[in-house]
Coordinates of C-alpha atoms and ligand atoms in Angstrom, one line a residue:
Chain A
X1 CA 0.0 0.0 0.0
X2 CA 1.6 3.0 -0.9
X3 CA 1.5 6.4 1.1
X4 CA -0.9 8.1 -0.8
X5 CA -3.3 5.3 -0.8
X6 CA -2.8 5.5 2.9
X7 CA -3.5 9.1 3.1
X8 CA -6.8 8.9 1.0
X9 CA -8.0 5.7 3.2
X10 CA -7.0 7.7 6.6
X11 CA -9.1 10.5 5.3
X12 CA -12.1 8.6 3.9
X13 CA -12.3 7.5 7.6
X14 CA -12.5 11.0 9.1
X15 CA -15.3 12.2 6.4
X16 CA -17.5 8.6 7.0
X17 CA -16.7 8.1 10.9
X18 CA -16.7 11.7 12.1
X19 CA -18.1 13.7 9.3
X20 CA -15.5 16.0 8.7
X21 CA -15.4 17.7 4.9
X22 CA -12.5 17.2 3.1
X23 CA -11.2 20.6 2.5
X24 CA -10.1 20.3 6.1
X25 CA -8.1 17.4 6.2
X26 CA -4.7 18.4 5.4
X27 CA -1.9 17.1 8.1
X28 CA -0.8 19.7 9.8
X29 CA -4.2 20.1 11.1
X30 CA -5.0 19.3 15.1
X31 CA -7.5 16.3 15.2
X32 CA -8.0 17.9 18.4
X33 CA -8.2 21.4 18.5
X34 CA -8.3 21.8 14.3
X35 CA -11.0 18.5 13.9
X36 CA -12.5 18.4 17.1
X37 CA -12.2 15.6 18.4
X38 CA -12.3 14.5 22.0
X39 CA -10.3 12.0 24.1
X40 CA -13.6 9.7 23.8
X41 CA -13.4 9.4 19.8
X42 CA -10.1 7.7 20.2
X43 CA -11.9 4.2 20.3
X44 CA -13.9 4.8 17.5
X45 CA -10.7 6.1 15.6
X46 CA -9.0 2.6 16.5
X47 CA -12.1 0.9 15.4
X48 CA -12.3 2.6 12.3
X49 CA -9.1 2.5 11.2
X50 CA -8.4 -1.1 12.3
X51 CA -11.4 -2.1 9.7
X52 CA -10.7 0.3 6.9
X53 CA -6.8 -1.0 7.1
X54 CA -7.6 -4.5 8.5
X55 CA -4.9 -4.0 11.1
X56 CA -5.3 -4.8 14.7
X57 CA -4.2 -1.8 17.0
X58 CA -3.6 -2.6 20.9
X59 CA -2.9 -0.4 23.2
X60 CA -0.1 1.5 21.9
X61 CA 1.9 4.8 23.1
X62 CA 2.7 5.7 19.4
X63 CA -1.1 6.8 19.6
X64 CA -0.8 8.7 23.0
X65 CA 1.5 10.9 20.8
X66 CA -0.6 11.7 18.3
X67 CA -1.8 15.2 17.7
X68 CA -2.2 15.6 13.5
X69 CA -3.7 13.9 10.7
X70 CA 0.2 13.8 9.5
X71 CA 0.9 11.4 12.8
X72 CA -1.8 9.4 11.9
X73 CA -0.3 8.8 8.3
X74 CA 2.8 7.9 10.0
X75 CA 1.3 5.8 12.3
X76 CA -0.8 3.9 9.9
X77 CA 2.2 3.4 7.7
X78 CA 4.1 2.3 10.6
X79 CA 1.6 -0.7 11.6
X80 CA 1.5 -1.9 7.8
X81 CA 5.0 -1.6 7.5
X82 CA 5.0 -4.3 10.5
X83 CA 2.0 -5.7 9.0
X84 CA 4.0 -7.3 6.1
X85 CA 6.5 -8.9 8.8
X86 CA 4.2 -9.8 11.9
X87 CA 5.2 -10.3 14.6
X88 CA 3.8 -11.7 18.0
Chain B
X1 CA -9.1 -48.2 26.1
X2 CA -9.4 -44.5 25.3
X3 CA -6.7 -41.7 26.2
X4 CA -8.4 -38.7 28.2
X5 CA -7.9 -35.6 26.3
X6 CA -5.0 -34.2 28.4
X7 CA -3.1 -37.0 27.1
X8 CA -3.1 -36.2 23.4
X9 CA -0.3 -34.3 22.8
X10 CA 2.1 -36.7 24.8
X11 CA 6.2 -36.3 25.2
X12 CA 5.9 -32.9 23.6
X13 CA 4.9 -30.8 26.5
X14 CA 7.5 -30.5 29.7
X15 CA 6.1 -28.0 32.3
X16 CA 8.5 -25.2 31.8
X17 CA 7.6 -24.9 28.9
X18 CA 3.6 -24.8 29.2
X19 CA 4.8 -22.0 31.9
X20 CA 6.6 -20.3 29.5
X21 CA 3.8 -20.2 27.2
X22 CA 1.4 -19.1 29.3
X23 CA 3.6 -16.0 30.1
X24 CA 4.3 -15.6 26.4
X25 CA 0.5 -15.8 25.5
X26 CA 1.2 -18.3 22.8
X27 CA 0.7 -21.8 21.9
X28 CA 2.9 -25.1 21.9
X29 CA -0.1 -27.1 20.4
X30 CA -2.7 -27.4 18.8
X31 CA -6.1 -29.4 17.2
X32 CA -7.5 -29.3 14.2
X33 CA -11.2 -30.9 14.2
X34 CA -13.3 -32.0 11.3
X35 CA -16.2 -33.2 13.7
X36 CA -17.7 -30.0 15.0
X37 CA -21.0 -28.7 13.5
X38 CA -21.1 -24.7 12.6
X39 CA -24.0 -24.3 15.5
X40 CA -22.6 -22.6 18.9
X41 CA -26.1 -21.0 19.1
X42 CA -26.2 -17.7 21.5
X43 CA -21.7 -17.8 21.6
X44 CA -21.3 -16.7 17.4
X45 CA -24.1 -14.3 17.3
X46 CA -21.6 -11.1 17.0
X47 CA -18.7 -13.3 15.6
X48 CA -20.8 -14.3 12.4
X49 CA -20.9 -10.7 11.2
X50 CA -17.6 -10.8 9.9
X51 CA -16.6 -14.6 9.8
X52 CA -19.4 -16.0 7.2
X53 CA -18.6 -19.4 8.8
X54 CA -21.5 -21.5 7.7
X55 CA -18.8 -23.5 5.4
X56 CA -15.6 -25.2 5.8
X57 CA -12.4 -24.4 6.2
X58 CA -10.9 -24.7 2.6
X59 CA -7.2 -25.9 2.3
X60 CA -5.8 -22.8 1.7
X61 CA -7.2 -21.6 4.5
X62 CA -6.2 -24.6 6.9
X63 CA -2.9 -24.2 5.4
X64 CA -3.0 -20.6 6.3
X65 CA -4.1 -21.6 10.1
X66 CA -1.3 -24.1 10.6
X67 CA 1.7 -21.4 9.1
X68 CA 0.1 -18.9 12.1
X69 CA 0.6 -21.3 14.6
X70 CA 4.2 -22.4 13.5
X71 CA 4.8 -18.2 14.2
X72 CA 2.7 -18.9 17.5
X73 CA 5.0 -21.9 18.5
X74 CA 2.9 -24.5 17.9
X75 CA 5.2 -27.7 17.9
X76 CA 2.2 -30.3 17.7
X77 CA -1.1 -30.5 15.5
X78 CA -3.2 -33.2 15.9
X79 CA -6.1 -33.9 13.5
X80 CA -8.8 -35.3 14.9
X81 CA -12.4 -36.3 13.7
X82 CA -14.2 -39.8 12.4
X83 CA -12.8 -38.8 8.9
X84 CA -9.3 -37.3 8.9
X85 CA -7.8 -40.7 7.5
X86 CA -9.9 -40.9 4.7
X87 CA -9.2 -37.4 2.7
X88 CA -5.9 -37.3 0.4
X89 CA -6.4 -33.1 0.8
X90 CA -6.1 -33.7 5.0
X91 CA -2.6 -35.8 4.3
X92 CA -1.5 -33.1 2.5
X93 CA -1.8 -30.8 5.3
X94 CA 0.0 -33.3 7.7
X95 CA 2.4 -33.6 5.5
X96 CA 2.5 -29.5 5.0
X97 CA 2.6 -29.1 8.7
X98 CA 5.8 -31.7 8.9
X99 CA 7.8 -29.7 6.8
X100 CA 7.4 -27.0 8.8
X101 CA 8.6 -29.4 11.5
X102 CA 5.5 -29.4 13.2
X103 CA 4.9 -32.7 14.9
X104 CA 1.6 -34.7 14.0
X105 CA -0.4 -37.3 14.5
X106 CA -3.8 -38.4 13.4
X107 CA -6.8 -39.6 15.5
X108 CA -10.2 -40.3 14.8
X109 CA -12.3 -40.5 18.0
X110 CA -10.2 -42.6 20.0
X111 CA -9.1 -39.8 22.8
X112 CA -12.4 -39.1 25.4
X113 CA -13.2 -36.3 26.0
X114 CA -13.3 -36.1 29.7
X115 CA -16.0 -32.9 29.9
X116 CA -18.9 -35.8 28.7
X117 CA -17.2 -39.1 29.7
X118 CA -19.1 -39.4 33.0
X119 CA -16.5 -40.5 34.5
X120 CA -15.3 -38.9 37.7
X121 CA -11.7 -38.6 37.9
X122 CA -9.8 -35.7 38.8
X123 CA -9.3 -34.9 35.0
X124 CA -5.5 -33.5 35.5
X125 CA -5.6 -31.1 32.8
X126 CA -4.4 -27.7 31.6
X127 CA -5.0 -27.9 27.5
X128 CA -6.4 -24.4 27.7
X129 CA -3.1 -22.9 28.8
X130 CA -0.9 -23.8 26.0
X131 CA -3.3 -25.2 23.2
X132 CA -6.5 -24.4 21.8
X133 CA -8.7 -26.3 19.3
X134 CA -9.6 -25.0 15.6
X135 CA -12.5 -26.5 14.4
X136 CA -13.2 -27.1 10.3
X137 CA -15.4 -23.9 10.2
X138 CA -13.0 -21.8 11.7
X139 CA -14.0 -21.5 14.9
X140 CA -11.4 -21.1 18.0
X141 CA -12.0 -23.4 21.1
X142 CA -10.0 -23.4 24.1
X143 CA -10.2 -27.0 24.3
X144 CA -12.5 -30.2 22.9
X145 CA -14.9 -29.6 26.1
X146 CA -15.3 -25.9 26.4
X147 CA -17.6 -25.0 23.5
X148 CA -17.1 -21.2 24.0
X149 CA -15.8 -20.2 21.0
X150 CA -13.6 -17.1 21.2
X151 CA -13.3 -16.5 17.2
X152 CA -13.4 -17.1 14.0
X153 CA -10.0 -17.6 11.8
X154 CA -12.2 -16.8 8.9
X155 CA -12.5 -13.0 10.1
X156 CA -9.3 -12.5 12.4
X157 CA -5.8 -13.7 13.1
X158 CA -5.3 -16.6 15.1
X159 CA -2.8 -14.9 17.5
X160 CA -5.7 -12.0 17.8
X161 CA -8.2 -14.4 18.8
X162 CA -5.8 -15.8 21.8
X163 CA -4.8 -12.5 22.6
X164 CA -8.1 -10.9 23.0
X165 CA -10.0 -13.9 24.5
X166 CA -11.2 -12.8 27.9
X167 CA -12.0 -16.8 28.6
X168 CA -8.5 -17.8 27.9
X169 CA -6.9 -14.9 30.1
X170 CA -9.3 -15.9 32.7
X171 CA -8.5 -19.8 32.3
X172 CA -4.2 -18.8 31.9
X173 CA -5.1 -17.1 35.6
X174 CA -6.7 -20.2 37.1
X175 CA -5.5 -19.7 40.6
X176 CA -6.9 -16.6 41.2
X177 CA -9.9 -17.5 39.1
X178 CA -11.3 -20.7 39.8
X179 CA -14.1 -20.3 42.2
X180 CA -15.5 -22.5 45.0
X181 CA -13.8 -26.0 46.5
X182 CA -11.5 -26.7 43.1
X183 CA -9.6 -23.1 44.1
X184 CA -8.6 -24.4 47.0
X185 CA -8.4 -27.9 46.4
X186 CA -4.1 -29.3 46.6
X187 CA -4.5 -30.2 43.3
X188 CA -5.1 -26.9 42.0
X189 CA -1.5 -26.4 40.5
X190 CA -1.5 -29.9 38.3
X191 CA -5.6 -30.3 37.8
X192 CA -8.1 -27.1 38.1
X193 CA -10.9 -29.4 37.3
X194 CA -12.8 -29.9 33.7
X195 CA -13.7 -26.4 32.6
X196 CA -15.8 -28.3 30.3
X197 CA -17.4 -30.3 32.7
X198 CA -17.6 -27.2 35.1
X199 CA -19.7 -25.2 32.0
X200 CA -22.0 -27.7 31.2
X201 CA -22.8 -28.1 34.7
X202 CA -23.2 -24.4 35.7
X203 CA -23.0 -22.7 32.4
X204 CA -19.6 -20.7 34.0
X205 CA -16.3 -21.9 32.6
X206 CA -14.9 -21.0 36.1
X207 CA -17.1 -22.6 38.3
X208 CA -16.0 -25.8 40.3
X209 CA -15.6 -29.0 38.7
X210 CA -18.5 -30.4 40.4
X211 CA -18.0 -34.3 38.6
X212 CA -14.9 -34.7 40.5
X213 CA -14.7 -37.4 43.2
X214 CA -12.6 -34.8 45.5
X215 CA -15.0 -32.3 45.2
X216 CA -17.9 -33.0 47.7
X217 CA -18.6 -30.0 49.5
X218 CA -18.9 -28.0 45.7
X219 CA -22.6 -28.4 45.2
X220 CA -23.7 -25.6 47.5
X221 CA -21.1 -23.6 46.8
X222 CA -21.1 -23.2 43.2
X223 CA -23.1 -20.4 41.5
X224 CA -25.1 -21.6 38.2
X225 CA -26.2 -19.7 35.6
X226 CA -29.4 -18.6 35.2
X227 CA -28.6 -15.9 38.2
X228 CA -30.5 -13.3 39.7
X229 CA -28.4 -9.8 38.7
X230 CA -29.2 -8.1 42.0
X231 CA -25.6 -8.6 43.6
X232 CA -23.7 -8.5 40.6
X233 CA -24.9 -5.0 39.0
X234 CA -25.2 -1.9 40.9
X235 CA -28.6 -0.8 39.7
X236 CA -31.6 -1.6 42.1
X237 CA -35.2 -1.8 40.8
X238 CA -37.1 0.4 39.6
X239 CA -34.2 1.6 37.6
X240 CA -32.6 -2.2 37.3
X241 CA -34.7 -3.6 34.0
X242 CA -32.7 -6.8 33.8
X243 CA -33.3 -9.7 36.0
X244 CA -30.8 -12.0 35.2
X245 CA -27.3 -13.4 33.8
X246 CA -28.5 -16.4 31.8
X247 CA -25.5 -17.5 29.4
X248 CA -21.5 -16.3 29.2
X249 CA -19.3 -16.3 26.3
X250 CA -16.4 -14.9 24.7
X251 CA -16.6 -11.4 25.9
X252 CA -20.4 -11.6 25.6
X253 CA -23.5 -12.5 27.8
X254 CA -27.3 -13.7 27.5
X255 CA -29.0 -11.8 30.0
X256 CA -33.3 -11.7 30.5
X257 CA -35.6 -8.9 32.0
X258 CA -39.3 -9.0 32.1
X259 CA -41.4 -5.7 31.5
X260 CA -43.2 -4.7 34.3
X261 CA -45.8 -2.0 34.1
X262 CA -44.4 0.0 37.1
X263 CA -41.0 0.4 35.4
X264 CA -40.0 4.0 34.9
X265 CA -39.3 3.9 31.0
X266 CA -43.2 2.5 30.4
X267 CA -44.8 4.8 28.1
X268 CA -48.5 5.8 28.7
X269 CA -49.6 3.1 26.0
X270 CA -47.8 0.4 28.0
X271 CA -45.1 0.7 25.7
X272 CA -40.7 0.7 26.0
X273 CA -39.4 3.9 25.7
X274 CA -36.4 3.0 23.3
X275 CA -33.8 4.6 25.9
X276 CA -34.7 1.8 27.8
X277 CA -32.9 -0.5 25.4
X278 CA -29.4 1.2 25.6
X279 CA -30.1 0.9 29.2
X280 CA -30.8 -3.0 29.2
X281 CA -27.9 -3.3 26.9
X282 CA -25.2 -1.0 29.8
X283 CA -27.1 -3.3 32.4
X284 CA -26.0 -6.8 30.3
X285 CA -22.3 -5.7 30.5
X286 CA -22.5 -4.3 34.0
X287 CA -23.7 -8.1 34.3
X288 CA -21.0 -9.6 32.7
X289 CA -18.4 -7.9 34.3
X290 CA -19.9 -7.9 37.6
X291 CA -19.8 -11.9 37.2
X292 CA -16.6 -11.9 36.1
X293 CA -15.3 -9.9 38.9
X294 CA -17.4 -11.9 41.6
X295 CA -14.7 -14.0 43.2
X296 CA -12.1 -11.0 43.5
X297 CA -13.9 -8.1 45.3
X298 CA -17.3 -9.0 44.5
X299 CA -18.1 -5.8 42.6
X300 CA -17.5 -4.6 39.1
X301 CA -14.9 -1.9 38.0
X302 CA -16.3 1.6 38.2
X303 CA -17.8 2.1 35.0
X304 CA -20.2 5.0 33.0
X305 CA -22.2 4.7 30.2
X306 CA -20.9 7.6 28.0
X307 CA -23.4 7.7 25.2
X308 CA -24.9 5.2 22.0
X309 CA -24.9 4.8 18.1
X310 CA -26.6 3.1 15.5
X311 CA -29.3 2.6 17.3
X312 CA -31.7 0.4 14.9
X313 CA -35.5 0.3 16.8
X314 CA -37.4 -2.7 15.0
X315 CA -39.9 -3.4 17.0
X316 CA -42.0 -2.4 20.4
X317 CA -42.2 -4.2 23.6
X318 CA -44.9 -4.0 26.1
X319 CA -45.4 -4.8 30.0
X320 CA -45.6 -8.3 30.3
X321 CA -42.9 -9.1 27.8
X322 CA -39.6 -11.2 28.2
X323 CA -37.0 -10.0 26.8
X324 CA -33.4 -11.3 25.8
X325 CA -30.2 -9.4 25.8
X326 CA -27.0 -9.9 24.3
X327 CA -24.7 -8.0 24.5
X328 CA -20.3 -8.1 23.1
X329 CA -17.7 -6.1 23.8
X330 CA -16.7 -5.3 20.9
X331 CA -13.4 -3.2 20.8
X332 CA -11.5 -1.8 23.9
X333 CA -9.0 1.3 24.0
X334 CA -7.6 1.9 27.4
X335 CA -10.3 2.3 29.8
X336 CA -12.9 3.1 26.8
X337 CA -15.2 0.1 25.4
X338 CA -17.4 0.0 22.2
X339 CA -20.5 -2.8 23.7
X340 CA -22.6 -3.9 20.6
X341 CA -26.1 -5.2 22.0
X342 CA -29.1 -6.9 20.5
X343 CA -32.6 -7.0 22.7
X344 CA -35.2 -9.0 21.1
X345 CA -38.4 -10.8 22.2
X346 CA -38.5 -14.6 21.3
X347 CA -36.7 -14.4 18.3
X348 CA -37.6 -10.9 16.8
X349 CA -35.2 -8.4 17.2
X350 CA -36.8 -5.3 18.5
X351 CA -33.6 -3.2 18.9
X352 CA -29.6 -3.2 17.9
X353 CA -27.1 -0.5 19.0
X354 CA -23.8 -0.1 20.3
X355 CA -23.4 1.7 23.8
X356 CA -19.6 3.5 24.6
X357 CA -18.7 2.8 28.0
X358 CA -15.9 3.6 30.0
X359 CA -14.4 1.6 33.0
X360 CA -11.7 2.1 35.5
X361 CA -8.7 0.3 34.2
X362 CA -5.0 0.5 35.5
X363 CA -4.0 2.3 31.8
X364 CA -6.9 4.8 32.3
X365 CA -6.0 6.3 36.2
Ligands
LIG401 S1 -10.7 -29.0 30.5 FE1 -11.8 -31.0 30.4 S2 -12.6 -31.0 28.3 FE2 -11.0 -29.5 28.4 S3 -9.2 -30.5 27.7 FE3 -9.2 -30.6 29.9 S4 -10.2 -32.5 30.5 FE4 -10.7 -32.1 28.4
LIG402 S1 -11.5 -30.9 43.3 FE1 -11.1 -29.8 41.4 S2 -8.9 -29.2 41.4 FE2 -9.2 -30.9 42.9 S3 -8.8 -32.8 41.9 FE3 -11.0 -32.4 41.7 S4 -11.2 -31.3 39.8 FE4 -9.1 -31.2 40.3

């Protein structure tokens, strides 16, 4: 999967799950303060990107660090890049 | 003269090892069975929306289950089932899973399983900590006597489904787990009873092993399912709808409530008010944990329903009505929790949502 397909997937989830438009999704924007979401959309951001990307995301710090839609590229490239050498 | 089913895997197990992988989370062994229907009833309800597992297992897809438990550590399959012998496409497999150097052997239905042999020996057993059975639809067992399945292969990964399974974590933590006479029994550290046994008997997969010879003061101690849900949830009537815990399973519960006309979400038609249903649904998990968490402090985690989606109304229910709820935890973040639920009235559903929930966990202080 290349980056760009993982950008357009990432964002597909933020218009569908959250109803965002798409003008705004650009990385540098704050899903927080820019996006709006809260601490409680995090769970429905796992969920929806574990079944958009059919990836399993535990409990993970990288996500306690997240703050843009550009971390959440990284972070989603990140998984699939370990995706295509599990491990346990 | 039949082997009991602790026996099946033989010289390949030491202890240290079984330690090891219960500390690990992974496998040293595992069964493959071609004798299990596709029906678990009330147990697959949530899992069939994304396992389609009303066929078999294909080859590739066997295949596919035996190269994820080589990367699990599986050093044993055994094929089981009346017909394993007679299919050229299951010696393939065998012979597939040797050259992995995986170990194998064959056996049609000479191993007893000890959960309906009605015999009464201590079984001596601890399958569910290091093995788990994977049955020709797909679905993940802990072992042949504990039909609680906790997956589907078809829709996940095999090391997800032993990773995420509340009932294996549970069985893995035995000592602390095991309620009634077995929990204090000396055998506890080499036996722990049948846990099939123990669910047929009770319908909890943690209750005592009341077939056991040893066990003679376990009767009235043990807690079966159906159970009233006034100790285990902290709602009291009117606001508690549900009455009580009827069924457990992988992360999910079968719980009942009959509507009474003095309940506080009874229309002026006689009628549910539909918020009732989110509210029967937060009740069903309260239950579930609650249950769970009965032999530790004897109350659930502090939890608080934070709101609902896709809530589907189908249907209307009315004072005098019995209703079922099921209810699945469906995905966990930290302390957050997406529960889906289904309430329906014999067997028309009357509403479907999902309720967000939040509990006090040790990654959410
Ligand atoms: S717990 Fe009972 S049914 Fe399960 S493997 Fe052990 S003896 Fe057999
Ligand atoms: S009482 Fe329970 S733990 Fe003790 S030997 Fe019997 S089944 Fe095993």
């Amino acid at each position: 999967m290349t980056e760009q397909e993982i950008i357009k997937l990432t964002n597909q989830v933020f218009e569908e799950s959250f109803e965002i438009e798409k003008e705004k999704l650009k990385p540098e924007m704050n899903i927080f303060q820019d996006l709006g979401l809260d601490s409680l959309d995090i769970v429905d951001l796992v969920v929806a990107l574990q079944n958009k990307f059919g990836v399993k995301i535990r409990n993970d710090d990288r996500i306690k660090n997240i703050r843009t839609l550009g971390d959440i590229y990284k972070f989603v490239l990140s998984l699939k890049a370990e995706g295509a050498s599990p491990s346990l | 003269m039949p082997e009991p089913c602790s026996s099946i895997f033989g010289s390949v197990l030491v202890q240290g090892s079984i330690n090891e992988s219960v500390q690990k989370n992974v496998l040293l062994a595992l069964e493959i069975n071609f004798d299990y229907s596709s029906d678990f009833g009330f147990s697959t309800i949530f899992m069939d929306e994304v396992s389609c597992s009303d066929t078999r297992l294909t080859k590739e897809e066997l295949r596919d289950v035996i190269v994820q438990s080589k990367s699990l550590g599986v050093k044993k399959i055994i094929f089981s089932g009346k017909e394993v012998a007679f299919y050229a496409w299951i010696k393939d497999l065998i012979l597939f899973a040797r050259d992995l150097e995986i170990e194998t052997a064959v056996t049609k239905n000479d191993y007893l399983c000890v959960a309906t042999s009605g015999k009464n020996d201590p079984p001596f057993c601890s399958r569910h900590r290091f093995s788990c059975v994977v049955t020709s639809y797909g679905y993940v067992l802990p072992c042949p006597g504990l039909e609680i399945p906790l997956g589907n292969v078809r829709g996940q990964k095999l090391s997800d489904i032993i990773k995420d399974s509340e009932v294996l974590c549970d069985l893995k933590d035995y000592a602390n787990k095991i309620k009634g006479p077995c929990r204090y029994c000396e055998n506890i550290e080499i036996c722990c009873g049948c846990r099939g046994r123990a669910y047929l008997a009770t319908g909890d997969y943690l209750a005592s092993d009341l077939m056991c010879i040893k066990n003679t003061t376990g009767e009235h101690e043990t807690v079966s399912l159906p159970l009233p849900v006034d100790g285990i949830i902290p709602q009291k009537r009117p606001m508690r709808i549900i009455d009580t815990l009827d069924k457990l399973a992988e992360r999910s519960a079968s719980c009942s409530a009959l509507i009474n006309n003095d309940m506080p979400f009874i229309e002026e038609d006689g009628s549910v008010d539909n918020v009732a249903y989110l509210e029967m649904i937060a009740q069903s998990i309260a239950a579930l944990n609650g249950f769970r968490n009965m032999n530790e402090s004897g109350s659930s985690p502090e939890g608080y329903l934070l709101g609902a989606k896709n809530l589907a109304i189908l249907g209307k229910a009315t004072a005098g009505d019995r209703l079922t709820i099921m209810v699945f935890k469906y995905a966990r973040y930290g302390g957050f929790g997406i529960v889906k639920g289904i309430v329906s009235k014999n067997t028309e559903v009357l509403a479907r949502g999902e309720i967000k929930v939040w509990h006090k966990t040790d990654e959410s202080d």
